[in-house]
């Protein structure tokens, strides 16, 4: 296990379609984060899991977005009825639940809605 | 909102030290200073973090002022591969279910010149 893995790396979809992204965190990392990044901006926080519990959701996470982490390991982020404004890089990060530890990011999934 | 202020961009000559400043005047006593960088089209990469003392690892050094209101990331011998956006982030401690999320600003674009 060499790091956080995200799939797919790229996704092109038509407006109105549903898409699902997967994140495999570093094993034994019980914290998992999703971020979104648009061109020229820093990553924006979307949601956070501690084990299988989703403990925080950003206001950016509209009702078309849903995230799960069913067994406290991998996580999925689904976007329903995609819009052009959803085009962005979606990043996943994981960390240990310990004082002052670093979070490690995956390479992201770049979504293009046409 | 991000709790840090960084210059928008900086240049550095290859082989010279790159010193990236960050202001975090509202930092609390239990908050850490983290540095990440992001090379174009990749996920953010962890560099270093610290609480009060200066820190050094194989990538960089972190100098935190005594009042903790500012810090400097030092890349001792910058190479062309260090060209990236560098993010300075203030992050709370990991107590209980606290999200402890990273809040990114727009960072500093460091351009290493040959």
mmCIF file of C-alpha atoms in Angstrom:
data_model
loop_
_atom_site.group_PDB
_atom_site.id
_atom_site.type_symbol
_atom_site.label_atom_id
_atom_site.label_comp_id
_atom_site.label_asym_id
_atom_site.label_seq_id
_atom_site.Cartn_x
_atom_site.Cartn_y
_atom_site.Cartn_z
ATOM 1 C CA UNK A 1 0.000 0.000 0.000
ATOM 2 C CA UNK A 2 1.813 3.056 -1.231
ATOM 3 C CA UNK A 3 -0.725 5.790 -0.784
ATOM 4 C CA UNK A 4 -4.238 7.033 -1.341
ATOM 5 C CA UNK A 5 -5.702 5.659 -4.554
ATOM 6 C CA UNK A 6 -8.491 7.317 -6.520
ATOM 7 C CA UNK A 7 -10.399 5.959 -9.481
ATOM 8 C CA UNK A 8 -11.011 6.869 -12.163
ATOM 9 C CA UNK A 9 -8.357 9.495 -12.781
ATOM 10 C CA UNK A 10 -10.459 11.185 -15.443
ATOM 11 C CA UNK A 11 -14.165 11.158 -16.153
ATOM 12 C CA UNK A 12 -16.062 12.888 -18.941
ATOM 13 C CA UNK A 13 -19.819 12.787 -18.651
ATOM 14 C CA UNK A 14 -22.826 14.415 -20.220
ATOM 15 C CA UNK A 15 -24.865 16.876 -18.232
ATOM 16 C CA UNK A 16 -27.601 15.144 -16.295
ATOM 17 C CA UNK A 17 -25.768 11.843 -15.894
ATOM 18 C CA UNK A 18 -24.751 10.337 -12.568
ATOM 19 C CA UNK A 19 -21.107 9.674 -11.742
ATOM 20 C CA UNK A 20 -19.386 7.823 -8.915
ATOM 21 C CA UNK A 21 -15.796 8.143 -7.769
ATOM 22 C CA UNK A 22 -13.906 5.789 -5.518
ATOM 23 C CA UNK A 23 -11.193 6.479 -2.937
ATOM 24 C CA UNK A 24 -9.038 3.835 -1.255
ATOM 25 C CA UNK A 25 -7.248 5.410 1.699
ATOM 26 C CA UNK A 26 -4.011 4.300 3.256
ATOM 27 C CA UNK A 27 -4.762 1.183 5.263
ATOM 28 C CA UNK A 28 -5.272 1.802 9.015
ATOM 29 C CA UNK A 29 -6.139 5.456 8.345
ATOM 30 C CA UNK A 30 -9.512 5.932 9.963
ATOM 31 C CA UNK A 31 -10.067 9.522 8.815
ATOM 32 C CA UNK A 32 -11.083 10.236 5.230
ATOM 33 C CA UNK A 33 -11.749 13.578 3.565
ATOM 34 C CA UNK A 34 -13.183 14.638 0.208
ATOM 35 C CA UNK A 35 -12.238 17.938 -1.401
ATOM 36 C CA UNK A 36 -13.090 19.689 -4.642
ATOM 37 C CA UNK A 37 -10.707 21.930 -6.550
ATOM 38 C CA UNK A 38 -11.475 24.251 -9.441
ATOM 39 C CA UNK A 39 -8.932 25.959 -11.651
ATOM 40 C CA UNK A 40 -6.809 28.544 -9.858
ATOM 41 C CA UNK A 41 -8.253 27.791 -6.442
ATOM 42 C CA UNK A 42 -7.058 25.767 -3.485
ATOM 43 C CA UNK A 43 -8.907 22.575 -2.578
ATOM 44 C CA UNK A 44 -12.280 23.130 -0.866
ATOM 45 C CA UNK A 45 -13.483 20.777 1.861
ATOM 46 C CA UNK A 46 -16.584 18.727 1.047
ATOM 47 C CA UNK A 47 -17.001 16.056 3.697
ATOM 48 C CA UNK A 48 -15.243 14.005 6.361
ATOM 49 C CA UNK A 49 -15.527 10.449 7.684
ATOM 50 C CA UNK A 50 -14.179 8.953 10.854
ATOM 51 C CA UNK A 51 -14.331 5.231 10.201
ATOM 52 C CA UNK A 52 -17.770 4.683 8.623
ATOM 53 C CA UNK A 53 -19.396 7.724 10.229
ATOM 54 C CA UNK A 54 -19.823 10.864 8.153
ATOM 55 C CA UNK A 55 -19.199 13.541 10.759
ATOM 56 C CA UNK A 56 -19.172 16.730 8.747
ATOM 57 C CA UNK A 57 -20.534 17.960 5.430
ATOM 58 C CA UNK A 58 -19.756 21.288 3.828
ATOM 59 C CA UNK A 59 -22.492 23.548 2.517
ATOM 60 C CA UNK A 60 -20.837 22.965 -0.858
ATOM 61 C CA UNK A 61 -22.187 19.419 -0.735
ATOM 62 C CA UNK A 62 -25.601 19.937 -2.307
ATOM 63 C CA UNK A 63 -28.323 17.299 -2.183
ATOM 64 C CA UNK A 64 -27.077 15.973 -5.530
ATOM 65 C CA UNK A 65 -23.892 14.855 -3.819
ATOM 66 C CA UNK A 66 -23.642 11.834 -1.555
ATOM 67 C CA UNK A 67 -20.653 10.146 0.014
ATOM 68 C CA UNK A 68 -20.364 6.820 1.743
ATOM 69 C CA UNK A 69 -17.761 4.813 3.556
ATOM 70 C CA UNK A 70 -19.678 1.630 4.320
ATOM 71 C CA UNK A 71 -17.058 -0.454 6.082
ATOM 72 C CA UNK A 72 -14.724 2.267 7.203
ATOM 73 C CA UNK A 73 -12.273 1.481 4.433
ATOM 74 C CA UNK A 74 -12.864 2.738 0.882
ATOM 75 C CA UNK A 75 -15.232 5.615 0.161
ATOM 76 C CA UNK A 76 -17.400 6.619 -2.781
ATOM 77 C CA UNK A 77 -18.578 10.051 -3.849
ATOM 78 C CA UNK A 78 -21.616 10.134 -6.119
ATOM 79 C CA UNK A 79 -22.909 13.135 -8.028
ATOM 80 C CA UNK A 80 -26.415 12.844 -9.404
ATOM 81 C CA UNK A 81 -27.758 14.845 -12.349
ATOM 82 C CA UNK A 82 -24.376 16.408 -13.053
ATOM 83 C CA UNK A 83 -24.156 20.051 -14.065
ATOM 84 C CA UNK A 84 -21.384 21.872 -15.894
ATOM 85 C CA UNK A 85 -20.491 23.629 -12.660
ATOM 86 C CA UNK A 86 -19.554 20.261 -11.183
ATOM 87 C CA UNK A 87 -16.523 20.128 -13.461
ATOM 88 C CA UNK A 88 -13.548 20.059 -11.119
ATOM 89 C CA UNK A 89 -10.842 17.906 -9.582
ATOM 90 C CA UNK A 90 -12.179 15.757 -6.757
ATOM 91 C CA UNK A 91 -9.539 14.909 -4.182
ATOM 92 C CA UNK A 92 -9.525 12.366 -1.396
ATOM 93 C CA UNK A 93 -7.246 12.411 1.632
ATOM 94 C CA UNK A 94 -6.750 10.152 4.620
ATOM 95 C CA UNK A 95 -5.063 10.415 7.992
ATOM 96 C CA UNK A 96 -4.731 8.712 11.323
ATOM 97 C CA UNK A 97 -6.824 9.851 14.243
ATOM 98 C CA UNK A 98 -3.874 11.085 16.211
ATOM 99 C CA UNK A 99 -2.496 14.343 17.428
ATOM 100 C CA UNK A 100 -0.665 16.406 14.850
ATOM 101 C CA UNK A 101 -0.632 13.850 12.076
ATOM 102 C CA UNK A 102 -0.486 14.644 8.407
ATOM 103 C CA UNK A 103 -3.143 13.922 5.812
ATOM 104 C CA UNK A 104 -2.118 12.271 2.567
ATOM 105 C CA UNK A 105 -3.883 13.042 -0.687
ATOM 106 C CA UNK A 106 -4.622 10.961 -3.722
ATOM 107 C CA UNK A 107 -3.998 12.131 -7.269
ATOM 108 C CA UNK A 108 -7.615 13.097 -7.704
ATOM 109 C CA UNK A 109 -10.382 12.432 -10.208
ATOM 110 C CA UNK A 110 -10.826 15.103 -12.827
ATOM 111 C CA UNK A 111 -14.479 15.430 -13.823
ATOM 112 C CA UNK A 112 -15.527 17.184 -17.000
ATOM 113 C CA UNK A 113 -19.245 17.684 -17.576
ATOM 114 C CA UNK A 114 -20.117 18.458 -21.191
ATOM 115 C CA UNK B 1 -11.967 30.856 5.532
ATOM 116 C CA UNK B 2 -8.243 30.224 5.447
ATOM 117 C CA UNK B 3 -6.444 31.543 8.510
ATOM 118 C CA UNK B 4 -3.206 32.288 6.677
ATOM 119 C CA UNK B 5 -1.813 34.954 4.364
ATOM 120 C CA UNK B 6 0.793 34.149 1.725
ATOM 121 C CA UNK B 7 2.287 36.042 -1.222
ATOM 122 C CA UNK B 8 0.651 35.146 -4.494
ATOM 123 C CA UNK B 9 3.882 34.261 -6.254
ATOM 124 C CA UNK B 10 7.647 34.099 -5.817
ATOM 125 C CA UNK B 11 10.660 33.357 -7.979
ATOM 126 C CA UNK B 12 13.794 31.505 -6.959
ATOM 127 C CA UNK B 13 16.981 30.654 -8.824
ATOM 128 C CA UNK B 14 17.769 26.978 -9.200
ATOM 129 C CA UNK B 15 20.217 25.800 -6.528
ATOM 130 C CA UNK B 16 19.423 28.663 -4.181
ATOM 131 C CA UNK B 17 17.338 28.490 -1.032
ATOM 132 C CA UNK B 18 13.647 29.271 -1.422
ATOM 133 C CA UNK B 19 12.099 31.013 1.591
ATOM 134 C CA UNK B 20 8.315 31.057 1.565
ATOM 135 C CA UNK B 21 6.652 33.246 4.202
ATOM 136 C CA UNK B 22 3.274 32.771 5.834
ATOM 137 C CA UNK B 23 1.339 34.931 8.285
ATOM 138 C CA UNK B 24 -1.068 33.303 10.728
ATOM 139 C CA UNK B 25 -1.628 36.006 13.321
ATOM 140 C CA UNK B 26 -4.835 34.455 14.725
ATOM 141 C CA UNK B 27 -3.363 31.018 15.384
ATOM 142 C CA UNK B 28 -4.504 29.332 18.602
ATOM 143 C CA UNK B 29 -2.271 27.579 21.079
ATOM 144 C CA UNK B 30 -3.236 24.061 19.987
ATOM 145 C CA UNK B 31 -3.138 24.676 16.250
ATOM 146 C CA UNK B 32 -0.396 23.321 14.060
ATOM 147 C CA UNK B 33 1.161 24.929 11.000
ATOM 148 C CA UNK B 34 1.173 22.603 7.980
ATOM 149 C CA UNK B 35 2.767 23.045 4.589
ATOM 150 C CA UNK B 36 1.651 21.255 1.450
ATOM 151 C CA UNK B 37 2.563 21.759 -2.148
ATOM 152 C CA UNK B 38 0.752 20.957 -5.347
ATOM 153 C CA UNK B 39 2.452 20.371 -8.621
ATOM 154 C CA UNK B 40 0.278 20.979 -11.654
ATOM 155 C CA UNK B 41 -2.542 18.442 -12.050
ATOM 156 C CA UNK B 42 -1.453 16.357 -9.049
ATOM 157 C CA UNK B 43 -2.871 15.998 -5.552
ATOM 158 C CA UNK B 44 -1.394 18.076 -2.730
ATOM 159 C CA UNK B 45 1.796 16.662 -1.259
ATOM 160 C CA UNK B 46 2.568 16.904 2.441
ATOM 161 C CA UNK B 47 5.845 18.688 3.192
ATOM 162 C CA UNK B 48 6.186 19.404 6.892
ATOM 163 C CA UNK B 49 4.317 20.585 9.972
ATOM 164 C CA UNK B 50 5.084 22.022 13.384
ATOM 165 C CA UNK B 51 3.559 23.374 16.550
ATOM 166 C CA UNK B 52 6.103 25.571 18.292
ATOM 167 C CA UNK B 53 9.583 24.358 17.518
ATOM 168 C CA UNK B 54 11.414 24.578 14.247
ATOM 169 C CA UNK B 55 11.255 21.384 12.245
ATOM 170 C CA UNK B 56 13.400 19.840 9.542
ATOM 171 C CA UNK B 57 12.944 16.820 7.340
ATOM 172 C CA UNK B 58 14.394 15.566 4.088
ATOM 173 C CA UNK B 59 12.296 17.974 2.065
ATOM 174 C CA UNK B 60 12.377 21.253 3.931
ATOM 175 C CA UNK B 61 12.771 23.235 7.128
ATOM 176 C CA UNK B 62 9.998 25.050 8.956
ATOM 177 C CA UNK B 63 10.842 28.101 11.032
ATOM 178 C CA UNK B 64 8.070 29.307 13.376
ATOM 179 C CA UNK B 65 8.444 32.640 15.125
ATOM 180 C CA UNK B 66 8.400 32.675 18.897
ATOM 181 C CA UNK B 67 4.962 34.334 19.007
ATOM 182 C CA UNK B 68 3.775 31.757 16.422
ATOM 183 C CA UNK B 69 2.152 34.467 14.312
ATOM 184 C CA UNK B 70 4.234 33.697 11.249
ATOM 185 C CA UNK B 71 6.402 30.992 9.758
ATOM 186 C CA UNK B 72 8.783 30.383 6.885
ATOM 187 C CA UNK B 73 9.189 27.283 4.791
ATOM 188 C CA UNK B 74 12.728 26.838 3.536
ATOM 189 C CA UNK B 75 13.678 24.652 0.595
ATOM 190 C CA UNK B 76 17.461 24.632 0.975
ATOM 191 C CA UNK B 77 18.460 23.958 -2.639
ATOM 192 C CA UNK B 78 15.557 24.568 -4.969
ATOM 193 C CA UNK B 79 15.339 22.566 -8.193
ATOM 194 C CA UNK B 80 13.101 22.977 -11.202
ATOM 195 C CA UNK B 81 10.937 20.141 -9.836
ATOM 196 C CA UNK B 82 10.102 22.302 -6.825
ATOM 197 C CA UNK B 83 8.031 24.610 -9.029
ATOM 198 C CA UNK B 84 4.562 24.294 -7.498
ATOM 199 C CA UNK B 85 1.877 26.042 -5.473
ATOM 200 C CA UNK B 86 2.794 25.982 -1.783
ATOM 201 C CA UNK B 87 0.018 26.079 0.793
ATOM 202 C CA UNK B 88 0.468 27.151 4.402
ATOM 203 C CA UNK B 89 -2.384 25.832 6.562
ATOM 204 C CA UNK B 90 -3.309 26.193 10.208
ATOM 205 C CA UNK B 91 -4.956 23.043 11.515
ATOM 206 C CA UNK B 92 -6.503 22.236 14.866
ATOM 207 C CA UNK B 93 -5.671 19.269 17.036
ATOM 208 C CA UNK B 94 -7.437 15.914 16.590
ATOM 209 C CA UNK B 95 -9.678 15.674 19.634
ATOM 210 C CA UNK B 96 -12.604 13.282 19.701
ATOM 211 C CA UNK B 97 -14.621 13.468 16.512
ATOM 212 C CA UNK B 98 -13.326 16.899 15.551
ATOM 213 C CA UNK B 99 -12.992 17.202 11.823
ATOM 214 C CA UNK B 100 -9.491 18.600 11.921
ATOM 215 C CA UNK B 101 -9.858 19.402 8.252
ATOM 216 C CA UNK B 102 -7.277 21.280 6.235
ATOM 217 C CA UNK B 103 -8.555 24.626 4.970
ATOM 218 C CA UNK B 104 -6.615 25.739 1.923
ATOM 219 C CA UNK B 105 -6.124 29.284 0.719
ATOM 220 C CA UNK B 106 -4.774 30.101 -2.733
ATOM 221 C CA UNK B 107 -1.142 29.497 -1.755
ATOM 222 C CA UNK B 108 2.117 30.814 -3.219
ATOM 223 C CA UNK B 109 3.150 29.875 -6.721
ATOM 224 C CA UNK B 110 6.889 29.261 -6.519
ATOM 225 C CA UNK B 111 8.629 29.403 -9.876
ATOM 226 C CA UNK B 112 12.172 28.038 -9.829
ATOM 227 C CA UNK B 113 14.174 29.582 -12.626
ATOM 228 C CA UNK B 114 17.099 27.833 -14.376
#
